[in-house]
Each structure stands twice: as C-alpha cells, then as structure tokens.
PDB file of C-alpha atoms in Angstrom:
ATOM      1  CA  MET A  25      -1.094 -50.998  21.211  1.00  0.00           C
ATOM      2  CA  ALA A  26      -3.945 -49.009  19.637  1.00  0.00           C
ATOM      3  CA  PRO A  27      -5.742 -50.556  16.677  1.00  0.00           C
ATOM      4  CA  ARG A  28      -4.512 -49.177  13.348  1.00  0.00           C
ATOM      5  CA  GLY A  29      -8.024 -47.957  12.446  1.00  0.00           C
ATOM      6  CA  CYS A  30      -8.253 -45.690  15.520  1.00  0.00           C
ATOM      7  CA  ILE A  31      -4.935 -44.066  14.718  1.00  0.00           C
ATOM      8  CA  MET A  32      -5.962 -43.463  11.145  1.00  0.00           C
ATOM      9  CA  ALA A  33      -9.352 -41.964  12.240  1.00  0.00           C
ATOM     10  CA  VAL A  34      -7.624 -39.541  14.731  1.00  0.00           C
ATOM     11  CA  PHE A  35      -5.123 -38.582  12.015  1.00  0.00           C
ATOM     12  CA  ALA A  36      -7.924 -37.974   9.498  1.00  0.00           C
ATOM     13  CA  ILE A  37      -9.885 -35.770  11.963  1.00  0.00           C
ATOM     14  CA  PHE A  38      -6.797 -33.738  12.681  1.00  0.00           C
ATOM     15  CA  CYS A  39      -6.031 -33.251   9.035  1.00  0.00           C
ATOM     16  CA  ILE A  40      -9.626 -32.255   8.081  1.00  0.00           C
ATOM     17  CA  SER A  41      -9.769 -29.660  11.023  1.00  0.00           C
ATOM     18  CA  ARG A  42      -6.428 -28.165   9.918  1.00  0.00           C
ATOM     19  CA  LEU A  43      -7.597 -27.977   6.368  1.00  0.00           C
ATOM     20  CA  LEU A  44     -10.899 -26.232   7.331  1.00  0.00           C
ATOM     21  CA  CYS A  45      -9.165 -23.701   9.625  1.00  0.00           C
ATOM     22  CA  SER A  46      -6.418 -22.881   7.193  1.00  0.00           C
ATOM     23  CA  HIS A  47      -9.002 -21.992   4.456  1.00  0.00           C
ATOM     24  CA  GLY A  48     -11.270 -20.066   6.810  1.00  0.00           C
ATOM     25  CA  ALA A  49     -14.329 -22.025   7.708  1.00  0.00           C
ATOM     26  CA  PRO A  50     -17.571 -20.004   7.515  1.00  0.00           C
ATOM     27  CA  VAL A  51     -18.536 -18.038  10.607  1.00  0.00           C
ATOM     28  CA  ALA A  52     -22.206 -18.746  10.097  1.00  0.00           C
ATOM     29  CA  PRO A  53     -22.359 -22.426   8.968  1.00  0.00           C
ATOM     30  CA  MET A  54     -25.552 -24.051   7.750  1.00  0.00           C
ATOM     31  CA  THR A  55     -25.509 -26.508  10.716  1.00  0.00           C
ATOM     32  CA  PRO A  56     -26.064 -25.437  14.291  1.00  0.00           C
ATOM     33  CA  TYR A  57     -22.380 -25.925  15.117  1.00  0.00           C
ATOM     34  CA  LEU A  58     -20.057 -22.931  14.849  1.00  0.00           C
ATOM     35  CA  MET A  59     -16.604 -23.373  13.362  1.00  0.00           C
ATOM     36  CA  LEU A  60     -14.180 -21.223  15.429  1.00  0.00           C
ATOM     37  CA  CYS A  61     -11.564 -20.752  12.742  1.00  0.00           C
ATOM     38  CA  GLN A  62     -12.291 -16.996  12.227  1.00  0.00           C
ATOM     39  CA  PRO A  63     -12.950 -14.160  14.584  1.00  0.00           C
ATOM     40  CA  HIS A  64     -16.610 -13.844  15.496  1.00  0.00           C
ATOM     41  CA  LYS A  65     -18.810 -11.871  17.881  1.00  0.00           C
ATOM     42  CA  ARG A  66     -22.237 -12.461  19.217  1.00  0.00           C
ATOM     43  CA  CYS A  67     -25.319 -10.237  18.767  1.00  0.00           C
ATOM     44  CA  GLY A  68     -28.218 -11.538  20.827  1.00  0.00           C
ATOM     45  CA  ASP A  69     -28.457 -15.215  19.799  1.00  0.00           C
ATOM     46  CA  LYS A  70     -26.655 -14.773  16.464  1.00  0.00           C
ATOM     47  CA  PHE A  71     -22.954 -14.922  15.640  1.00  0.00           C
ATOM     48  CA  TYR A  72     -21.433 -12.581  13.002  1.00  0.00           C
ATOM     49  CA  ASP A  73     -18.134 -11.794  11.290  1.00  0.00           C
ATOM     50  CA  PRO A  74     -16.999  -8.360  12.659  1.00  0.00           C
ATOM     51  CA  LEU A  75     -15.082  -7.775   9.404  1.00  0.00           C
ATOM     52  CA  GLN A  76     -18.401  -7.669   7.558  1.00  0.00           C
ATOM     53  CA  HIS A  77     -21.093  -6.849  10.020  1.00  0.00           C
ATOM     54  CA  CYS A  78     -21.806  -5.141  13.417  1.00  0.00           C
ATOM     55  CA  CYS A  79     -24.419  -5.414  16.064  1.00  0.00           C
ATOM     56  CA  TYR A  80     -26.794  -2.386  16.017  1.00  0.00           C
ATOM     57  CA  ASP A  81     -29.981  -2.347  18.107  1.00  0.00           C
ATOM     58  CA  ASP A  82     -29.772  -6.121  18.743  1.00  0.00           C
ATOM     59  CA  ALA A  83     -29.616  -6.859  15.025  1.00  0.00           C
ATOM     60  CA  VAL A  84     -26.709  -7.933  12.760  1.00  0.00           C
ATOM     61  CA  VAL A  85     -26.275  -5.260  10.084  1.00  0.00           C
ATOM     62  CA  PRO A  86     -23.694  -4.756   7.282  1.00  0.00           C
ATOM     63  CA  LEU A  87     -20.804  -2.314   8.021  1.00  0.00           C
ATOM     64  CA  ALA A  88     -22.104   0.017   5.313  1.00  0.00           C
ATOM     65  CA  ARG A  89     -25.570   0.431   6.903  1.00  0.00           C
ATOM     66  CA  THR A  90     -26.501   4.145   7.289  1.00  0.00           C
ATOM     67  CA  GLN A  91     -29.333   6.035   8.954  1.00  0.00           C
ATOM     68  CA  THR A  92     -30.381   9.602   9.123  1.00  0.00           C
ATOM     69  CA  CYS A  93     -29.830  12.097  12.031  1.00  0.00           C
ATOM     70  CA  GLY A  94     -31.604  15.359  11.083  1.00  0.00           C
ATOM     71  CA  ASN A  95     -30.333  16.178   7.650  1.00  0.00           C
ATOM     72  CA  CYS A  96     -27.149  14.072   8.061  1.00  0.00           C
ATOM     73  CA  THR A  97     -26.400  10.466   7.235  1.00  0.00           C
ATOM     74  CA  PHE A  98     -24.320   8.416   9.675  1.00  0.00           C
ATOM     75  CA  ARG A  99     -22.813   4.908   9.613  1.00  0.00           C
ATOM     76  CA  VAL A 100     -24.468   2.993  12.409  1.00  0.00           C
ATOM     77  CA  CYS A 101     -21.450   0.697  12.980  1.00  0.00           C
ATOM     78  CA  PHE A 102     -19.019   3.582  13.493  1.00  0.00           C
ATOM     79  CA  GLU A 103     -21.132   6.655  14.519  1.00  0.00           C
ATOM     80  CA  GLN A 104     -24.086   7.539  16.635  1.00  0.00           C
ATOM     81  CA  CYS A 105     -26.838  10.148  16.500  1.00  0.00           C
ATOM     82  CA  CYS A 106     -27.269  12.314  19.544  1.00  0.00           C
ATOM     83  CA  PRO A 107     -30.924  13.117  18.952  1.00  0.00           C
ATOM     84  CA  TRP A 108     -31.462  16.008  21.417  1.00  0.00           C
ATOM     85  CA  THR A 109     -28.578  17.946  19.809  1.00  0.00           C
ATOM     86  CA  PHE A 110     -28.739  16.463  16.294  1.00  0.00           C
ATOM     87  CA  MET A 111     -25.009  15.820  16.459  1.00  0.00           C
ATOM     88  CA  VAL A 112     -23.229  12.774  14.936  1.00  0.00           C
ATOM     89  CA  LYS A 113     -20.400  11.453  17.196  1.00  0.00           C
ATOM     90  CA  LEU A 114     -18.044   8.490  16.942  1.00  0.00           C
ATOM     91  CA  ILE A 115     -19.673   5.390  18.550  1.00  0.00           C
ATOM     92  CA  ASN A 116     -17.328   5.406  21.597  1.00  0.00           C
ATOM     93  CA  GLN A 117     -18.015   9.066  22.453  1.00  0.00           C
ATOM     94  CA  ASN A 118     -20.499  10.193  25.041  1.00  0.00           C
ATOM     95  CA  CYS A 119     -23.316  12.368  23.562  1.00  0.00           C
ATOM     96  CA  ASP A 120     -22.988  14.651  26.636  1.00  0.00           C
ATOM     97  CA  SER A 121     -19.287  15.340  25.986  1.00  0.00           C
ATOM     98  CA  ASP A 122     -18.100  18.550  24.532  1.00  0.00           C
ATOM     99  CA  PRO A 123     -17.963  18.687  20.697  1.00  0.00           C
ATOM    100  CA  THR A 124     -14.740  17.603  19.007  1.00  0.00           C
ATOM    101  CA  SER A 125     -13.349  17.888  15.478  1.00  0.00           C
ATOM    102  CA  ASP A 126     -14.807  14.487  14.674  1.00  0.00           C
ATOM    103  CA  ASP A 127     -18.406  15.566  15.423  1.00  0.00           C
ATOM    104  CA  ARG A 128     -20.886  16.717  12.862  1.00  0.00           C
ATOM    105  CA  LEU A 129     -23.726  19.080  13.641  1.00  0.00           C
ATOM    106  CA  CYS A 130     -26.946  18.252  11.742  1.00  0.00           C
ATOM    107  CA  ARG A 131     -30.067  20.360  11.341  1.00  0.00           C
ATOM    108  CA  SER A 132     -33.449  18.879  12.221  1.00  0.00           C
TER     109      SER A 132
END
C-alpha cells in the first residue's frame, strides 16, 4: 500500500495542473518552462499566442502591425506586399498569380 503522503502529493499536483489549465496558463511564462494549456506557435526560438501575435520575418509581432507597400498600408500578419508590382495580396496567395478581387494595387 502506498504511503498516504504520496497519494496526497499526486492528488495535489493533479488538482493544481487542472486549475492552471482551466484558467488558461500564460503562453510565455516567466520561467523557462512552457505551460501547454493554450494554443501556441513557435517563431525562431520564441513561443507566441497566435490569437495575439504572428511570426513575421523571424520576429513575433502583434496582429495589428502594419507596413507600407508603395502608397498602401498592409497588415503583415494577413497580407503581403509584392514589391515588383506594388500589389498587396493575402498572405497565402502567390505574388505571381493573376490579380483577384482581394488584391490591392498600390502606386510607388
């Protein structure tokens, strides 16, 4: 039979982990250990919350980050600048593909 103290310790660890995960432990804790209670992604050597940030040019940036493309402004987490045509396309579209209704033509 296991000692009573061991059973209580295992039960306490289980309860604490359930409590942390049910309240959403931070994705970027202050310690080097990552709590895996929320979705996360990796950007280089850093983890980030994809509901608040994205990985752009090997850096973690806020979802609202913008940049210019000619005379247009585009959201780096959702759009891309095709510099040789000064066209803003959605991030998953190829710059060489034909223009679509989602594309924006920008002047240099």
